[in-house]
Amino acid sequence: MERTEKQRGFDLHTHSVFSDGTTRPSEIAADVAALGLSGFALTDHDTIDGWEEAREAAAMHGIDFLPGIEITTKFAGRSPHLLGYGISPDDEELFDALAVVRRARLTRASKMVDLIKKDFAITWEDVLGSEDARTVGRPHIADALVRAGYFIDRSAVFAELLYPGSPYYIGTLAMDTAEAIRLVREAGGVPVIAHPAANRQSAAIPLADLEALAAAGLWGIELDHPENRAEWIPELRTGSADIGLIPTGSSDFHGAGKPNRLGDFTTPETTVAAIRKMTATPR
Ligand code: AMP
Ligand code: ZN
Ligand code: FE
Ligand code: FE
């Protein structure tokens, strides 16, 4: 079938088995091609180890691949997630910082599992189920509890057991958002703030915070995302445009781990071309 103008565009936020998605990068590439999209970015949490598989599969399916990553950060009492596109895989400062974050995630997750083990029959080995995962988070704990038959799916475990404030919840080490933006920029990447109006928060990210982050080098804002609360978007769209931030759209696909479907929202090809011009690793 001929691609229509409407179908073209990139899904700029997806997760694979290399972090907390449930499908391989190659499956994401195949599905993006089947949808008739122009291409996609793989943005696994704290790791770029899925890039090679994604790149090869994208080439095979005749679609475009934009390399990316998602970093959990903290700023002014919030926990913004930062997408970084086209970073150099050789940047020591950024990857040293990510290694620290991944190690801290292991300690944090094992402490959470110690708490959960008191009430549910799961083990640390159950949580570390997949060989591919380079980083461990609440989704992996959730999957172990689902496999053990305690919950129907990941979302149910998050709602009942793993939400912030739950007796089983422990926070994880996060970089300051402005510092993460600096690291991404210095690694030749383009930083975009993810799901700035996520419905799990009590409010969208304040415009004052966005101004501070733009001053630190933030380039874009993921205004189109399935978890953004629609009522918060108009003000955010106007305000972020005034600050000079570029809007993007994506699905935050996690395979079976979340209801988000590939291509739920997309980013125009022209925006991706602009990103590529600025990056150390455009493909
Ligand atoms: P962590 O970084 O370990 O605290 O886990 C956060 C990750 O869990 C997010 O990046 C999402 O991928 C995932 N997540 C958050 N809330 C939910 C939910 N309600 N259902 C499924 N996955 C979720
Ligand atoms: Zn995730
Ligand atoms: Fe996120
Ligand atoms: Fe994500």
mmCIF file of C-alpha atoms in Angstrom, residues 43-272:
data_model
loop_
_atom_site.group_PDB
_atom_site.id
_atom_site.type_symbol
_atom_site.label_atom_id
_atom_site.label_comp_id
_atom_site.label_asym_id
_atom_site.label_seq_id
_atom_site.Cartn_x
_atom_site.Cartn_y
_atom_site.Cartn_z
ATOM 1 C CA THR A 43 14.815 5.335 23.474
ATOM 2 C CA ASP A 44 15.547 2.624 26.015
ATOM 3 C CA HIS A 45 16.130 3.753 29.615
ATOM 4 C CA ASP A 46 19.829 4.371 30.395
ATOM 5 C CA THR A 47 21.200 2.175 27.577
ATOM 6 C CA ILE A 48 21.982 2.295 23.855
ATOM 7 C CA ASP A 49 22.685 -1.427 23.508
ATOM 8 C CA GLY A 50 19.564 -1.916 21.352
ATOM 9 C CA TRP A 51 20.682 0.563 18.676
ATOM 10 C CA GLU A 52 22.567 -1.887 16.485
ATOM 11 C CA GLU A 53 19.708 -4.351 16.194
ATOM 12 C CA ALA A 54 17.233 -1.516 15.586
ATOM 13 C CA ARG A 55 19.466 0.068 12.937
ATOM 14 C CA GLU A 56 19.945 -3.194 11.031
ATOM 15 C CA ALA A 57 16.256 -4.090 11.172
ATOM 16 C CA ALA A 58 15.232 -0.590 10.070
ATOM 17 C CA ALA A 59 17.539 -0.849 7.044
ATOM 18 C CA MET A 60 16.079 -4.250 6.214
ATOM 19 C CA HIS A 61 12.535 -2.883 6.328
ATOM 20 C CA GLY A 62 13.383 0.295 4.399
ATOM 21 C CA ILE A 63 12.545 2.677 7.221
ATOM 22 C CA ASP A 64 14.590 5.340 8.998
ATOM 23 C CA PHE A 65 16.162 4.914 12.425
ATOM 24 C CA LEU A 66 17.041 7.709 14.837
ATOM 25 C CA PRO A 67 19.164 6.542 17.802
ATOM 26 C CA GLY A 68 17.971 7.719 21.217
ATOM 27 C CA ILE A 69 17.899 7.188 24.966
ATOM 28 C CA GLU A 70 15.624 8.109 27.914
ATOM 29 C CA ILE A 71 17.132 9.345 31.179
ATOM 30 C CA THR A 72 15.279 9.693 34.485
ATOM 31 C CA THR A 73 16.126 13.049 36.075
ATOM 32 C CA LYS A 74 15.068 15.283 38.951
ATOM 33 C CA PHE A 75 14.286 18.990 38.934
ATOM 34 C CA ALA A 76 12.468 21.284 41.369
ATOM 35 C CA GLY A 77 10.627 18.467 43.140
ATOM 36 C CA ARG A 78 9.616 16.692 39.943
ATOM 37 C CA SER A 79 11.065 13.733 38.093
ATOM 38 C CA PRO A 80 11.221 14.756 34.422
ATOM 39 C CA HIS A 81 12.293 12.149 31.885
ATOM 40 C CA LEU A 82 14.754 13.380 29.282
ATOM 41 C CA LEU A 83 15.006 11.984 25.745
ATOM 42 C CA GLY A 84 18.405 12.340 24.100
ATOM 43 C CA TYR A 85 18.646 11.850 20.335
ATOM 44 C CA GLY A 86 21.790 11.162 18.336
ATOM 45 C CA ILE A 87 24.288 11.125 21.201
ATOM 46 C CA SER A 88 27.792 9.893 20.469
ATOM 47 C CA PRO A 89 28.263 6.337 21.787
ATOM 48 C CA ASP A 90 31.832 7.292 22.736
ATOM 49 C CA ASP A 91 31.100 10.126 25.142
ATOM 50 C CA GLU A 92 32.764 9.050 28.379
ATOM 51 C CA GLU A 93 31.202 11.600 30.691
ATOM 52 C CA LEU A 94 27.639 10.721 29.703
ATOM 53 C CA PHE A 95 28.174 6.963 29.696
ATOM 54 C CA ASP A 96 30.041 7.005 33.012
ATOM 55 C CA ALA A 97 27.069 8.853 34.512
ATOM 56 C CA LEU A 98 24.663 6.304 32.979
ATOM 57 C CA ALA A 99 26.709 3.412 34.396
ATOM 58 C CA VAL A 100 26.370 4.940 37.872
ATOM 59 C CA VAL A 101 22.611 5.244 37.355
ATOM 60 C CA ARG A 102 22.288 1.625 36.184
ATOM 61 C CA ARG A 103 24.260 0.351 39.190
ATOM 62 C CA ALA A 104 22.090 2.406 41.553
ATOM 63 C CA ARG A 105 18.993 0.921 39.910
ATOM 64 C CA LEU A 106 20.236 -2.594 40.782
ATOM 65 C CA THR A 107 20.646 -1.712 44.469
ATOM 66 C CA ARG A 108 17.303 0.076 44.569
ATOM 67 C CA ALA A 109 15.415 -2.752 42.842
ATOM 68 C CA SER A 110 16.947 -5.410 45.084
ATOM 69 C CA LYS A 111 15.906 -3.396 48.161
ATOM 70 C CA MET A 112 12.369 -3.154 46.795
ATOM 71 C CA VAL A 113 12.343 -6.899 46.130
ATOM 72 C CA ASP A 114 13.463 -7.525 49.738
ATOM 73 C CA LEU A 115 10.384 -5.605 50.920
ATOM 74 C CA ILE A 116 8.054 -7.325 48.450
ATOM 75 C CA LYS A 117 9.432 -10.811 49.266
ATOM 76 C CA LYS A 118 7.983 -10.497 52.770
ATOM 77 C CA ASP A 119 4.466 -10.594 51.282
ATOM 78 C CA PHE A 120 4.817 -12.233 47.856
ATOM 79 C CA ALA A 121 6.672 -15.369 46.791
ATOM 80 C CA ILE A 122 9.101 -13.929 44.234
ATOM 81 C CA THR A 123 12.892 -13.964 44.096
ATOM 82 C CA TRP A 124 15.566 -11.591 42.798
ATOM 83 C CA GLU A 125 16.259 -14.134 40.025
ATOM 84 C CA ASP A 126 12.617 -13.885 38.929
ATOM 85 C CA VAL A 127 13.023 -10.122 38.548
ATOM 86 C CA LEU A 128 16.227 -10.432 36.546
ATOM 87 C CA GLY A 129 14.423 -12.757 34.122
ATOM 88 C CA SER A 130 15.574 -11.387 30.773
ATOM 89 C CA GLU A 131 19.172 -11.664 29.578
ATOM 90 C CA ASP A 132 18.710 -8.662 27.303
ATOM 91 C CA ALA A 133 17.776 -6.100 29.939
ATOM 92 C CA ARG A 134 20.685 -3.755 30.612
ATOM 93 C CA THR A 135 18.773 -1.827 33.225
ATOM 94 C CA VAL A 136 16.311 -2.911 35.906
ATOM 95 C CA GLY A 137 13.273 -0.992 37.122
ATOM 96 C CA ARG A 138 9.835 -1.289 38.603
ATOM 97 C CA PRO A 139 8.493 -2.814 35.359
ATOM 98 C CA HIS A 140 10.758 -5.869 35.830
ATOM 99 C CA ILE A 141 9.543 -6.302 39.408
ATOM 100 C CA ALA A 142 5.973 -5.951 38.134
ATOM 101 C CA ASP A 143 6.525 -8.594 35.448
ATOM 102 C CA ALA A 144 7.836 -11.072 38.055
ATOM 103 C CA LEU A 145 4.679 -10.553 40.131
ATOM 104 C CA VAL A 146 2.508 -11.029 37.024
ATOM 105 C CA ARG A 147 4.375 -14.227 36.075
ATOM 106 C CA ALA A 148 3.871 -15.495 39.648
ATOM 107 C CA GLY A 149 0.125 -14.996 39.175
ATOM 108 C CA TYR A 150 -0.479 -12.215 41.709
ATOM 109 C CA PHE A 151 -1.588 -9.540 39.211
ATOM 110 C CA ILE A 152 -3.173 -9.453 35.774
ATOM 111 C CA ASP A 153 -0.697 -7.033 34.175
ATOM 112 C CA ARG A 154 2.036 -4.467 34.772
ATOM 113 C CA SER A 155 -0.390 -1.574 35.145
ATOM 114 C CA ALA A 156 -2.227 -3.373 37.950
ATOM 115 C CA VAL A 157 1.001 -3.900 39.892
ATOM 116 C CA PHE A 158 1.917 -0.221 39.480
ATOM 117 C CA ALA A 159 -1.529 0.868 40.662
ATOM 118 C CA GLU A 160 -1.619 -1.426 43.692
ATOM 119 C CA LEU A 161 1.994 -1.949 44.758
ATOM 120 C CA LEU A 162 4.666 0.095 42.996
ATOM 121 C CA TYR A 163 3.304 3.661 43.004
ATOM 122 C CA PRO A 164 5.407 6.360 44.714
ATOM 123 C CA GLY A 165 4.351 6.449 48.370
ATOM 124 C CA SER A 166 3.602 2.736 48.532
ATOM 125 C CA PRO A 167 5.343 0.918 51.428
ATOM 126 C CA TYR A 168 7.189 -1.115 48.772
ATOM 127 C CA TYR A 169 8.397 1.937 46.827
ATOM 128 C CA ILE A 170 11.956 3.227 46.905
ATOM 129 C CA GLY A 171 13.107 6.142 44.732
ATOM 130 C CA THR A 172 15.980 5.724 42.342
ATOM 131 C CA LEU A 173 19.118 7.827 41.853
ATOM 132 C CA ALA A 174 18.518 10.483 39.225
ATOM 133 C CA MET A 175 20.629 13.197 37.637
ATOM 134 C CA ASP A 176 19.605 16.819 37.807
ATOM 135 C CA THR A 177 17.661 17.599 34.591
ATOM 136 C CA ALA A 178 19.835 20.596 33.666
ATOM 137 C CA GLU A 179 22.962 18.467 34.190
ATOM 138 C CA ALA A 180 21.513 15.663 32.012
ATOM 139 C CA ILE A 181 20.723 18.240 29.309
ATOM 140 C CA ARG A 182 24.312 19.460 29.457
ATOM 141 C CA LEU A 183 25.648 15.881 29.214
ATOM 142 C CA VAL A 184 23.407 15.083 26.238
ATOM 143 C CA ARG A 185 24.434 18.288 24.448
ATOM 144 C CA GLU A 186 28.135 17.686 25.124
ATOM 145 C CA ALA A 187 27.711 14.154 23.749
ATOM 146 C CA GLY A 188 26.437 15.723 20.513
ATOM 147 C CA GLY A 189 22.807 14.895 21.251
ATOM 148 C CA VAL A 190 19.506 16.741 21.100
ATOM 149 C CA PRO A 191 17.589 16.866 24.418
ATOM 150 C CA VAL A 192 13.782 16.700 24.459
ATOM 151 C CA ILE A 193 11.671 16.674 27.607
ATOM 152 C CA ALA A 194 9.404 13.574 27.657
ATOM 153 C CA HIS A 195 5.675 13.489 28.529
ATOM 154 C CA PRO A 196 5.676 16.979 30.161
ATOM 155 C CA ALA A 197 1.991 16.733 31.119
ATOM 156 C CA ALA A 198 1.850 13.086 32.222
ATOM 157 C CA ASN A 199 -1.497 12.350 33.840
ATOM 158 C CA ARG A 200 0.181 10.605 36.793
ATOM 159 C CA GLN A 201 1.409 14.027 37.946
ATOM 160 C CA SER A 202 -0.653 16.638 39.776
ATOM 161 C CA ALA A 203 0.202 19.312 37.201
ATOM 162 C CA ALA A 204 2.123 19.799 33.972
ATOM 163 C CA ILE A 205 5.744 20.904 34.184
ATOM 164 C CA PRO A 206 5.723 24.629 35.085
ATOM 165 C CA LEU A 207 6.702 27.077 32.337
ATOM 166 C CA ALA A 208 9.289 28.603 34.691
ATOM 167 C CA ASP A 209 11.016 25.194 34.867
ATOM 168 C CA LEU A 210 10.899 24.898 31.076
ATOM 169 C CA GLU A 211 12.481 28.324 30.755
ATOM 170 C CA ALA A 212 15.318 27.306 33.071
ATOM 171 C CA LEU A 213 15.797 24.043 31.155
ATOM 172 C CA ALA A 214 15.730 25.827 27.794
ATOM 173 C CA ALA A 215 18.474 28.107 29.114
ATOM 174 C CA ALA A 216 20.421 24.930 29.989
ATOM 175 C CA GLY A 217 20.101 23.692 26.386
ATOM 176 C CA LEU A 218 16.758 21.889 26.153
ATOM 177 C CA TRP A 219 15.652 21.727 22.483
ATOM 178 C CA GLY A 220 12.256 20.061 22.350
ATOM 179 C CA ILE A 221 9.130 19.068 24.234
ATOM 180 C CA GLU A 222 7.040 15.923 23.727
ATOM 181 C CA LEU A 223 3.640 17.615 23.542
ATOM 182 C CA ASP A 224 1.971 14.685 21.778
ATOM 183 C CA HIS A 225 2.131 11.623 24.049
ATOM 184 C CA PRO A 226 -0.676 9.248 25.061
ATOM 185 C CA GLU A 227 -0.186 9.977 28.772
ATOM 186 C CA ASN A 228 -0.199 13.770 28.473
ATOM 187 C CA ARG A 229 -3.382 15.190 30.017
ATOM 188 C CA ALA A 230 -5.268 16.982 27.214
ATOM 189 C CA GLU A 231 -6.446 19.891 29.419
ATOM 190 C CA TRP A 232 -2.883 20.858 30.258
ATOM 191 C CA ILE A 233 -1.635 20.917 26.675
ATOM 192 C CA PRO A 234 -2.947 24.206 25.197
ATOM 193 C CA GLU A 235 -1.175 26.373 27.796
ATOM 194 C CA LEU A 236 1.957 24.236 27.534
ATOM 195 C CA ARG A 237 1.888 24.450 23.716
ATOM 196 C CA THR A 238 1.686 28.243 23.701
ATOM 197 C CA GLY A 239 4.153 28.693 26.552
ATOM 198 C CA SER A 240 6.783 26.310 25.210
ATOM 199 C CA ALA A 241 6.538 27.867 21.729
ATOM 200 C CA ASP A 242 7.211 31.278 23.314
ATOM 201 C CA ILE A 243 10.330 29.807 24.939
ATOM 202 C CA GLY A 244 11.427 28.432 21.559
ATOM 203 C CA LEU A 245 11.002 24.716 22.282
ATOM 204 C CA ILE A 246 10.171 22.421 19.340
ATOM 205 C CA PRO A 247 7.176 20.063 19.750
ATOM 206 C CA THR A 248 7.513 16.309 19.151
ATOM 207 C CA GLY A 249 5.089 13.390 19.252
ATOM 208 C CA SER A 250 5.531 9.721 20.113
ATOM 209 C CA SER A 251 3.870 6.682 21.618
ATOM 210 C CA ASP A 252 6.287 5.586 24.406
ATOM 211 C CA PHE A 253 5.650 2.032 23.224
ATOM 212 C CA HIS A 254 6.568 -0.684 25.780
ATOM 213 C CA GLY A 255 5.166 -3.753 23.957
ATOM 214 C CA ALA A 256 2.784 -5.617 26.253
ATOM 215 C CA GLY A 257 4.022 -3.570 29.220
ATOM 216 C CA LYS A 258 1.742 -0.589 28.601
ATOM 217 C CA PRO A 259 -1.437 0.110 26.602
ATOM 218 C CA ASN A 260 0.450 2.651 24.409
ATOM 219 C CA ARG A 261 0.471 1.505 20.755
ATOM 220 C CA LEU A 262 3.192 2.238 18.184
ATOM 221 C CA GLY A 263 2.393 5.309 16.100
ATOM 222 C CA ASP A 264 -0.192 6.605 18.611
ATOM 223 C CA PHE A 265 1.481 9.972 18.019
ATOM 224 C CA THR A 266 4.225 10.905 15.570
ATOM 225 C CA THR A 267 6.743 13.639 14.757
ATOM 226 C CA PRO A 268 6.985 15.215 11.271
ATOM 227 C CA GLU A 269 9.900 14.230 9.024
ATOM 228 C CA THR A 270 11.027 17.881 8.907
ATOM 229 C CA THR A 271 11.522 17.934 12.695
ATOM 230 C CA VAL A 272 13.595 14.742 12.537
#
